Amino acid sequence: MISRIYSRFCQTLPAPEGSRGLLVAFSGGLDSTVLLVLAARFAREHGLALRALHVHHGLSPNADEWVAHCEGVCQQLAVPLITARVQLQRGSGDSLEAQAREARYQSLAAHLGEGEWLLTAHHQDDQLETLLLALKRGAGLRGLAGMVPSQPFACGLLLRPLLEVSRAELADAAATLPHGWVEDESNQDTRYDRNFLRQQLIPLLKARWPAMAQTAARTMAICAEQEVLINELAESDWQRVGEGEALRIAPLHALSAARRNNLLRYWIRRQGGEMPSRELLGLLWQEVALARDDANPRLGLQGLECRRHQGRLHLVAPDLAPREEVLPIRLGEAIPLPDGLGTFRLWSSGGEGLRAPRADEPLSIRFQVAPGSMLKPTGRGGSRRLKKLLQEYGVPSWLRGRIPILYYGEQAALVAGLFVCDGFMTPEGGVGWEWRRAAPADGEIYGES
């Protein structure tokens, strides 16, 4: 039995020449024990380094015994074992199940070396559980596609080489091994959704339809192919409709509702947002994209906010508030700006730039001007209020009050990324400036000289 599984195990893995080593997620349970035995054989045959990692969550009174068991199995297989101890916060609002999973993957990511493969023991029955949970959530194709056999992870690859192997096959293989395994008593607690499916629902489904897991796997594979196709379509539409990280609204009208929603989901996902419901997508289109020209609409999207400006849709951080700070700065200094606005730097350039400040003109960075103040950009014939100038320069409303303004004493000399005020430029012996962000978000402005 173990040899048949090993043959399928090898067929699912990439060419071993592409790996710098293997790291096995080893709980000590039945599934991961079989996985570790398979990985040890594969590593020996291909001359690869192999390590196992056990995460001690501290949730079970038997957790220390599990560590001891894992140490014994790894000694028998001559596999180095790493034990990562994590602490979970009861009553934090997140389920312990979700916290444990997050902590587990954080530990695995921290220990995975450059170019290494992380192997996990997810199998065919786990895929069926994943499909049923996705149906419960009302997931789209992305959720119904389930777990993929290979995906980038941390600085290497996450591989699931047992996805086509049933739990029953793994149990038969484990029974032939001398190592034994641990049983997590929490797996019997049907308050957890996965355990309810595993203990109560899936046995009924398999009793009625024995091939349920295999047919579900085929369905998930088809969903995965369809997901690839709609992503390719979305990428093609993005190339025509996207501009920077914004979406131009006019060409969206030419798309069918289904195709437009597909592009909107793609756009939100590529900027790190969570998938919105169909209802929320409808609100985005009706209340933001189709709002009156003089409106300033905004819609919350779980950690992001959709805004409209000059015929384009933007995704920005929510609740971007104007800044009120006054930050002293000196020549040759780079200072951090508040609220993730990056850094601002000044230096003596020797060439064209801002004139050197006088002794009575201390330099500072601010984000506002005094009410009623008028500014005159270099080369313009008259002065205007900052609000009007920002409108002329096309600055979105959510960025106003968040743009660094360099002051000489009590006079604004530079609005970063937009203009230098009249009387502050010099052709030589000047001061250079730079406003830099490590990862600019949509609609943000840079400025330097």
Short mmCIF file of C-alpha atoms in Angstrom, two decimals:
data_model
loop_
_atom_site.label_atom_id
_atom_site.label_comp_id
_atom_site.label_asym_id
_atom_site.label_seq_id
_atom_site.Cartn_x
_atom_site.Cartn_y
_atom_site.Cartn_z
CA MET A 1 0.00 0.00 0.00
CA ILE A 2 2.71 2.51 0.97
CA SER A 3 4.59 1.80 -2.28
CA ARG A 4 1.49 2.51 -4.40
CA ILE A 5 0.92 5.76 -2.58
CA TYR A 6 4.60 6.64 -2.93
CA SER A 7 4.37 6.25 -6.72
CA ARG A 8 1.45 8.71 -6.85
CA PHE A 9 3.24 10.98 -4.38
CA CYS A 10 6.27 11.23 -6.67
CA GLN A 11 4.14 11.89 -9.75
CA THR A 12 2.53 14.95 -8.17
CA LEU A 13 5.80 16.63 -7.13
CA PRO A 14 7.84 18.91 -9.42
CA ALA A 15 11.27 17.81 -10.62
CA PRO A 16 13.46 17.39 -7.51
CA GLU A 17 16.24 19.43 -9.13
CA GLY A 18 14.11 22.50 -8.47
CA SER A 19 14.13 22.06 -4.68
CA ARG A 20 16.69 23.21 -2.15
CA GLY A 21 15.15 21.01 0.54
CA LEU A 22 11.91 19.78 2.06
CA LEU A 23 9.99 20.90 5.14
CA VAL A 24 7.11 18.67 6.29
CA ALA A 25 4.26 20.03 8.42
CA PHE A 26 4.19 17.23 11.00
CA SER A 27 1.37 17.13 13.57
CA GLY A 28 2.07 13.52 14.52
CA GLY A 29 -1.37 12.49 13.28
CA LEU A 30 -2.10 9.65 10.87
CA ASP A 31 -2.00 11.74 7.67
CA SER A 32 1.19 13.66 8.39
CA THR A 33 2.93 10.49 9.61
CA VAL A 34 2.40 8.82 6.24
CA LEU A 35 3.51 12.05 4.54
CA LEU A 36 6.73 12.17 6.57
CA VAL A 37 7.57 8.55 5.70
CA LEU A 38 7.01 9.29 2.00
CA ALA A 39 9.05 12.50 2.15
CA ALA A 40 11.93 10.74 3.94
CA ARG A 41 12.14 8.15 1.16
CA PHE A 42 11.92 10.84 -1.54
CA ALA A 43 14.64 12.93 0.15
CA ARG A 44 16.98 9.92 0.42
CA GLU A 45 16.51 8.93 -3.21
CA HIS A 46 17.14 12.45 -4.50
CA GLY A 47 19.76 13.66 -2.03
CA LEU A 48 17.57 16.41 -0.56
CA ALA A 49 17.70 17.86 2.93
CA LEU A 50 14.54 17.15 4.93
CA ARG A 51 13.21 18.71 8.12
CA ALA A 52 9.92 18.36 9.97
CA LEU A 53 8.11 21.10 11.89
CA HIS A 54 5.65 20.46 14.70
CA VAL A 55 3.54 23.35 16.01
CA HIS A 56 2.73 23.20 19.74
CA HIS A 57 -0.50 25.20 20.16
CA GLY A 58 -0.87 24.46 23.87
CA LEU A 59 -4.60 23.82 23.46
CA SER A 60 -4.60 20.19 24.51
CA PRO A 61 -3.42 18.72 27.82
CA ASN A 62 -1.70 16.09 25.67
CA ALA A 63 0.32 18.62 23.63
CA ASP A 64 3.63 17.83 25.37
CA GLU A 65 3.09 14.11 24.80
CA TRP A 66 2.53 14.81 21.11
CA VAL A 67 5.86 16.62 20.95
CA ALA A 68 7.57 13.61 22.54
CA HIS A 69 5.88 11.27 20.05
CA CYS A 70 6.97 13.42 17.09
CA GLU A 71 10.53 13.48 18.40
CA GLY A 72 10.52 9.68 18.57
CA VAL A 73 9.19 9.24 15.01
CA CYS A 74 11.72 11.74 13.63
CA GLN A 75 14.56 9.96 15.42
CA GLN A 76 13.49 6.67 13.84
CA LEU A 77 13.44 8.29 10.39
CA ALA A 78 16.62 10.36 11.00
CA VAL A 79 14.73 13.57 10.27
CA PRO A 80 15.55 16.77 12.22
CA LEU A 81 12.49 18.09 14.06
CA ILE A 82 11.68 21.73 14.80
CA THR A 83 9.09 22.38 17.52
CA ALA A 84 7.45 25.80 17.28
CA ARG A 85 5.48 26.90 20.34
CA VAL A 86 2.71 29.44 19.72
CA GLN A 87 0.22 31.19 21.98
CA LEU A 88 -3.41 31.76 21.05
CA GLN A 89 -5.68 34.40 22.55
CA ARG A 90 -8.95 33.06 23.90
CA GLY A 91 -11.82 35.53 23.67
CA SER A 92 -10.06 37.69 21.05
CA GLY A 93 -13.02 37.50 18.66
CA ASP A 94 -11.39 35.06 16.24
CA SER A 95 -12.15 31.35 16.61
CA LEU A 96 -9.40 29.24 18.15
CA GLU A 97 -9.55 27.11 15.01
CA ALA A 98 -8.77 30.13 12.80
CA GLN A 99 -6.08 31.38 15.19
CA ALA A 100 -4.41 27.97 15.29
CA ARG A 101 -4.35 27.75 11.52
CA GLU A 102 -2.91 31.26 11.17
CA ALA A 103 -0.24 30.59 13.81
CA ARG A 104 0.65 27.29 12.17
CA TYR A 105 1.23 28.84 8.75
CA GLN A 106 3.16 31.75 10.23
CA SER A 107 5.52 29.27 11.88
CA LEU A 108 5.88 27.27 8.68
CA ALA A 109 6.60 30.43 6.67
CA ALA A 110 9.21 31.55 9.20
CA HIS A 111 11.12 28.25 8.95
CA LEU A 112 10.87 27.66 5.19
CA GLY A 113 14.19 28.37 3.50
CA GLU A 114 14.74 30.03 0.15
CA GLY A 115 13.69 27.67 -2.64
CA GLU A 116 12.48 24.95 -0.26
CA TRP A 117 9.26 22.96 -0.57
CA LEU A 118 6.70 22.86 2.22
CA LEU A 119 4.73 19.58 2.18
CA THR A 120 1.34 19.29 3.89
CA ALA A 121 -0.80 16.16 4.30
CA HIS A 122 -4.10 17.44 2.88
CA HIS A 123 -5.88 14.57 1.11
CA GLN A 124 -8.93 13.82 -1.01
CA ASP A 125 -11.37 13.81 1.91
CA ASP A 126 -10.05 17.20 3.02
CA GLN A 127 -10.92 18.48 -0.46
CA LEU A 128 -14.51 17.25 -0.04
CA GLU A 129 -14.73 19.07 3.29
CA THR A 130 -13.37 22.21 1.64
CA LEU A 131 -15.98 22.00 -1.12
CA LEU A 132 -18.84 21.59 1.35
CA LEU A 133 -17.61 24.52 3.43
CA ALA A 134 -17.34 26.64 0.28
CA LEU A 135 -20.94 25.76 -0.61
CA LYS A 136 -22.02 26.74 2.91
CA ARG A 137 -20.35 30.16 2.48
CA GLY A 138 -21.83 30.71 -0.97
CA ALA A 139 -18.36 30.87 -2.52
CA GLY A 140 -17.72 31.44 -6.21
CA LEU A 141 -15.47 29.45 -8.52
CA ARG A 142 -12.37 30.47 -6.60
CA GLY A 143 -13.71 28.85 -3.42
CA LEU A 144 -15.22 25.84 -5.18
CA ALA A 145 -11.87 25.07 -6.82
CA GLY A 146 -10.61 24.01 -3.39
CA MET A 147 -6.97 23.49 -2.51
CA VAL A 148 -4.42 23.47 -5.31
CA PRO A 149 -1.58 20.92 -5.37
CA SER A 150 1.09 23.61 -5.74
CA GLN A 151 1.30 27.31 -4.95
CA PRO A 152 3.96 29.88 -4.01
CA PHE A 153 4.43 30.21 -0.26
CA ALA A 154 6.82 32.44 1.68
CA CYS A 155 10.16 32.10 -0.13
CA GLY A 156 9.42 28.65 -1.59
CA LEU A 157 6.56 26.39 -2.66
CA LEU A 158 3.63 24.89 -0.76
CA LEU A 159 2.91 21.40 -2.12
CA ARG A 160 0.01 19.07 -1.29
CA PRO A 161 1.08 15.75 -2.86
CA LEU A 162 -1.71 13.63 -1.28
CA LEU A 163 -4.76 15.45 -2.68
CA GLU A 164 -5.67 12.46 -4.87
CA VAL A 165 -5.28 9.95 -2.01
CA SER A 166 -8.28 9.07 0.18
CA ARG A 167 -8.23 9.04 3.97
CA ALA A 168 -9.02 5.32 3.89
CA GLU A 169 -5.92 4.62 1.76
CA LEU A 170 -3.76 6.63 4.15
CA ALA A 171 -5.21 4.71 7.10
CA ASP A 172 -4.40 1.37 5.44
CA ALA A 173 -0.85 2.57 4.74
CA ALA A 174 -0.36 3.91 8.29
CA ALA A 175 -1.41 0.53 9.73
CA THR A 176 1.61 -1.09 8.02
CA LEU A 177 4.09 1.36 9.56
CA PRO A 178 5.83 0.85 12.93
CA HIS A 179 5.57 4.46 14.09
CA GLY A 180 1.98 4.86 15.29
CA TRP A 181 0.31 8.27 15.45
CA VAL A 182 -1.43 10.63 17.84
CA GLU A 183 -5.15 11.34 17.94
CA ASP A 184 -6.21 14.93 18.62
CA GLU A 185 -9.27 14.71 20.86
CA SER A 186 -10.55 18.03 19.48
CA ASN A 187 -11.21 16.27 16.16
CA GLN A 188 -14.27 14.72 17.81
CA ASP A 189 -15.75 18.10 18.74
CA THR A 190 -18.55 18.64 16.22
CA ARG A 191 -18.97 22.27 17.24
CA TYR A 192 -16.23 22.88 14.68
CA ASP A 193 -17.62 22.88 11.13
CA ARG A 194 -14.93 20.63 9.67
CA ASN A 195 -15.40 18.07 12.43
CA PHE A 196 -19.18 18.10 11.94
CA LEU A 197 -18.66 17.36 8.25
CA ARG A 198 -16.00 14.72 8.96
CA GLN A 199 -17.83 12.93 11.76
CA GLN A 200 -21.47 13.20 10.77
CA LEU A 201 -22.26 14.42 7.26
CA ILE A 202 -19.54 12.96 5.05
CA PRO A 203 -19.97 9.36 6.33
CA LEU A 204 -23.66 9.59 5.33
CA LEU A 205 -22.77 10.93 1.90
CA LYS A 206 -20.20 8.21 1.33
CA ALA A 207 -22.57 5.51 2.54
CA ARG A 208 -25.03 6.60 -0.14
CA TRP A 209 -22.46 7.52 -2.80
CA PRO A 210 -19.12 5.74 -2.13
CA ALA A 211 -17.32 7.68 -4.88
CA MET A 212 -18.42 11.05 -3.50
CA ALA A 213 -14.88 12.29 -2.74
CA GLN A 214 -13.57 11.35 -6.20
CA THR A 215 -16.47 12.96 -8.07
CA ALA A 216 -16.22 16.08 -5.89
CA ALA A 217 -12.51 16.27 -6.75
CA ARG A 218 -13.38 16.21 -10.46
CA THR A 219 -15.89 19.01 -9.93
CA MET A 220 -13.28 21.06 -8.10
CA ALA A 221 -10.75 20.47 -10.88
CA ILE A 222 -13.28 21.77 -13.42
CA CYS A 223 -13.95 24.81 -11.23
CA ALA A 224 -10.20 25.43 -11.03
CA GLU A 225 -9.95 25.38 -14.84
CA GLN A 226 -12.91 27.76 -15.13
CA GLU A 227 -11.28 30.06 -12.58
CA VAL A 228 -8.15 30.19 -14.74
CA LEU A 229 -10.25 31.11 -17.78
CA ILE A 230 -12.17 33.91 -16.10
CA ASN A 231 -8.93 35.28 -14.67
CA GLU A 232 -7.45 35.35 -18.16
CA LEU A 233 -10.55 37.20 -19.37
CA ALA A 234 -10.32 39.64 -16.45
CA GLU A 235 -6.63 40.26 -17.16
CA SER A 236 -7.46 41.01 -20.81
CA ASP A 237 -10.19 43.44 -19.73
CA TRP A 238 -7.87 45.00 -17.17
CA GLN A 239 -5.31 45.79 -19.87
CA ARG A 240 -7.97 47.81 -21.71
CA VAL A 241 -9.78 49.41 -18.78
CA GLY A 242 -7.15 49.78 -16.06
CA GLU A 243 -5.08 52.91 -15.60
CA GLY A 244 -2.42 52.75 -12.93
CA GLU A 245 -4.36 51.02 -10.16
CA ALA A 246 -7.64 52.73 -11.10
CA LEU A 247 -10.46 51.61 -13.40
CA ARG A 248 -11.79 53.91 -16.12
CA ILE A 249 -15.59 53.94 -15.83
CA ALA A 250 -16.52 54.76 -19.45
CA PRO A 251 -15.30 51.47 -21.02
CA LEU A 252 -16.98 49.48 -18.22
CA HIS A 253 -20.35 50.41 -19.75
CA ALA A 254 -19.53 48.32 -22.83
CA LEU A 255 -19.15 45.13 -20.78
CA SER A 256 -21.99 42.81 -19.84
CA ALA A 257 -22.93 42.88 -16.15
CA ALA A 258 -21.36 39.45 -15.59
CA ARG A 259 -18.11 40.43 -17.32
CA ARG A 260 -18.00 43.78 -15.52
CA ASN A 261 -18.46 42.09 -12.14
CA ASN A 262 -15.70 39.64 -13.02
CA LEU A 263 -13.35 42.54 -13.74
CA LEU A 264 -14.35 44.36 -10.55
CA ARG A 265 -13.60 41.26 -8.46
CA TYR A 266 -10.26 40.85 -10.22
CA TRP A 267 -9.42 44.53 -9.57
CA ILE A 268 -10.31 44.29 -5.88
CA ARG A 269 -8.34 41.06 -5.45
CA ARG A 270 -5.18 42.41 -7.13
CA GLN A 271 -5.17 45.26 -4.60
CA GLY A 272 -5.45 42.89 -1.65
CA GLY A 273 -9.15 43.32 -0.94
CA GLU A 274 -11.57 40.63 0.18
CA MET A 275 -14.16 39.36 -2.26
CA PRO A 276 -17.37 41.41 -2.02
CA SER A 277 -20.83 39.91 -2.23
CA ARG A 278 -22.92 40.29 -5.38
CA GLU A 279 -25.05 42.82 -3.51
CA LEU A 280 -21.99 44.91 -2.67
CA LEU A 281 -20.78 44.80 -6.28
CA GLY A 282 -24.19 46.07 -7.35
CA LEU A 283 -23.92 48.97 -4.88
CA LEU A 284 -20.41 49.74 -6.13
CA TRP A 285 -21.70 50.11 -9.68
CA GLN A 286 -24.96 51.91 -8.93
CA GLU A 287 -23.90 54.20 -6.10
CA VAL A 288 -20.26 54.91 -6.94
CA ALA A 289 -19.64 54.41 -10.67
CA LEU A 290 -23.03 55.80 -11.73
CA ALA A 291 -23.29 58.60 -9.15
CA ARG A 292 -23.86 62.20 -10.28
CA ASP A 293 -20.84 63.97 -11.75
CA ASP A 294 -20.75 66.44 -8.85
CA ALA A 295 -21.02 63.74 -6.17
CA ASN A 296 -18.17 62.41 -4.03
CA PRO A 297 -19.34 58.82 -3.46
CA ARG A 298 -17.60 56.26 -1.26
CA LEU A 299 -18.34 52.63 -0.44
CA GLY A 300 -16.68 50.46 2.23
CA LEU A 301 -15.32 47.11 1.02
CA GLN A 302 -13.93 45.24 4.07
CA GLY A 303 -10.68 47.08 4.70
CA LEU A 304 -10.74 49.23 1.56
CA GLU A 305 -12.91 52.01 0.30
CA CYS A 306 -14.07 52.52 -3.28
CA ARG A 307 -14.01 56.15 -4.41
CA ARG A 308 -14.59 57.90 -7.73
CA HIS A 309 -12.51 60.72 -9.23
CA GLN A 310 -12.43 62.17 -12.75
CA GLY A 311 -14.22 59.23 -14.34
CA ARG A 312 -12.17 56.57 -12.59
CA LEU A 313 -12.75 54.15 -9.73
CA HIS A 314 -10.10 54.00 -7.00
CA LEU A 315 -9.54 51.69 -4.04
CA VAL A 316 -8.04 53.48 -1.06
CA ALA A 317 -7.54 52.91 2.64
CA PRO A 318 -10.69 53.85 4.58
CA ASP A 319 -10.99 56.99 6.71
CA LEU A 320 -7.98 58.86 5.32
CA ALA A 321 -8.00 61.89 7.61
CA PRO A 322 -6.23 65.22 6.94
CA ARG A 323 -3.02 65.60 8.94
CA GLU A 324 -2.39 68.51 11.31
CA GLU A 325 1.26 67.91 12.29
CA VAL A 326 4.12 70.42 12.08
CA LEU A 327 7.35 68.44 11.60
CA PRO A 328 10.72 70.25 11.84
CA ILE A 329 13.25 69.20 9.21
CA ARG A 330 16.85 70.17 8.40
CA LEU A 331 19.00 69.99 5.29
CA GLY A 332 20.56 66.56 4.88
CA GLU A 333 17.78 64.95 6.90
CA ALA A 334 15.09 62.43 5.97
CA ILE A 335 12.09 62.34 8.29
CA PRO A 336 9.25 59.81 8.54
CA LEU A 337 5.79 61.16 7.80
CA PRO A 338 2.73 60.07 9.81
CA ASP A 339 0.04 57.57 8.87
CA GLY A 340 2.08 55.67 6.30
CA LEU A 341 2.74 58.72 4.12
CA GLY A 342 6.39 57.75 3.66
CA THR A 343 9.50 59.90 4.13
CA PHE A 344 10.54 63.40 3.13
CA ARG A 345 14.19 64.31 2.50
CA LEU A 346 16.10 67.54 1.90
CA TRP A 347 19.69 67.97 0.78
CA SER A 348 22.01 70.62 -0.68
CA SER A 349 22.02 69.85 -4.39
CA GLY A 350 24.35 72.57 -5.62
CA GLY A 351 22.29 72.85 -8.80
CA GLU A 352 18.78 74.01 -9.57
CA GLY A 353 16.38 73.67 -6.69
CA LEU A 354 14.79 75.57 -3.85
CA ARG A 355 16.71 78.58 -2.62
CA ALA A 356 18.65 78.11 0.61
CA PRO A 357 16.66 79.09 3.72
CA ARG A 358 17.69 82.16 5.68
CA ALA A 359 18.67 81.93 9.32
CA ASP A 360 15.25 83.21 10.36
CA GLU A 361 13.40 80.61 8.21
CA PRO A 362 13.25 77.32 10.13
CA LEU A 363 12.17 74.47 7.84
CA SER A 364 9.12 72.32 8.60
CA ILE A 365 6.75 69.90 6.92
CA ARG A 366 3.03 70.59 7.29
CA PHE A 367 -0.09 69.35 5.55
CA GLN A 368 -2.33 72.41 5.81
CA VAL A 369 -2.19 76.12 5.07
CA ALA A 370 -3.78 78.84 7.18
CA PRO A 371 -7.42 79.57 6.27
CA GLY A 372 -7.62 82.12 3.50
CA SER A 373 -3.96 81.70 2.45
CA MET A 374 -3.17 82.22 -1.23
CA LEU A 375 -0.40 80.33 -3.05
CA LYS A 376 1.22 81.22 -6.36
CA PRO A 377 2.93 78.35 -8.22
CA THR A 378 6.13 79.27 -10.06
CA GLY A 379 5.34 80.44 -13.61
CA ARG A 380 1.72 81.34 -12.96
CA GLY A 381 0.29 84.82 -13.21
CA GLY A 382 -1.80 84.88 -10.07
CA SER A 383 -2.39 83.34 -6.64
CA ARG A 384 -5.18 80.99 -5.67
CA ARG A 385 -6.39 79.17 -2.60
CA LEU A 386 -4.82 75.74 -2.08
CA LYS A 387 -8.17 73.97 -2.44
CA LYS A 388 -8.64 75.44 -5.94
CA LEU A 389 -5.07 74.59 -6.92
CA LEU A 390 -5.48 70.98 -5.78
CA GLN A 391 -8.64 70.74 -7.87
CA GLU A 392 -6.77 72.13 -10.89
CA TYR A 393 -3.96 69.62 -10.42
CA GLY A 394 -6.51 66.78 -10.24
CA VAL A 395 -5.76 65.73 -6.65
CA PRO A 396 -8.51 63.41 -5.35
CA SER A 397 -10.48 64.72 -2.40
CA TRP A 398 -9.26 61.95 -0.08
CA LEU A 399 -5.61 63.04 -0.54
CA ARG A 400 -6.19 66.71 0.29
CA GLY A 401 -4.69 67.47 3.66
CA ARG A 402 -2.28 64.54 3.27
CA ILE A 403 0.28 66.07 0.89
CA PRO A 404 3.54 67.31 2.48
CA ILE A 405 3.99 71.08 2.26
CA LEU A 406 7.50 72.41 2.92
CA TYR A 407 7.52 75.65 4.89
CA TYR A 408 10.28 78.26 5.15
CA GLY A 409 9.36 79.92 8.42
CA GLU A 410 5.65 80.67 8.00
CA GLN A 411 5.70 80.67 4.20
CA ALA A 412 4.77 77.67 2.05
CA ALA A 413 7.62 76.98 -0.38
CA LEU A 414 6.68 73.64 -1.94
CA VAL A 415 3.61 71.45 -2.26
CA ALA A 416 5.30 68.09 -2.82
CA GLY A 417 4.62 66.45 -6.15
CA LEU A 418 2.70 69.45 -7.48
CA PHE A 419 4.47 72.81 -7.54
CA VAL A 420 7.08 75.15 -6.07
CA CYS A 421 5.75 78.45 -4.84
CA ASP A 422 6.82 81.63 -6.63
CA GLY A 423 10.08 83.11 -5.40
CA PHE A 424 11.55 79.89 -3.99
CA MET A 425 13.38 78.45 -7.03
CA THR A 426 17.01 79.15 -7.79
CA PRO A 427 19.12 78.01 -10.80
CA GLU A 428 22.17 77.03 -8.71
CA GLY A 429 23.22 76.33 -5.16
CA GLY A 430 19.75 75.05 -4.49
CA VAL A 431 18.08 72.60 -2.11
CA GLY A 432 16.87 69.25 -3.44
CA TRP A 433 13.84 67.43 -2.08
CA GLU A 434 12.21 64.03 -2.28
CA TRP A 435 8.91 62.59 -1.06
CA ARG A 436 9.06 58.81 -1.18
CA ARG A 437 6.78 55.98 -0.20
CA ALA A 438 7.92 52.35 -0.06
CA ALA A 439 4.66 51.03 -1.56
CA PRO A 440 2.51 53.79 -3.06
CA ALA A 441 -1.22 53.25 -2.97
CA ASP A 442 -3.56 54.27 -5.73
CA GLY A 443 -3.78 57.99 -6.38
CA GLU A 444 -0.78 59.01 -4.23
CA ILE A 445 1.67 61.62 -5.41
CA TYR A 446 5.45 61.67 -5.46
CA GLY A 447 7.70 64.67 -5.76
CA GLU A 448 11.42 65.20 -6.03
CA SER A 449 14.04 67.47 -7.52
#
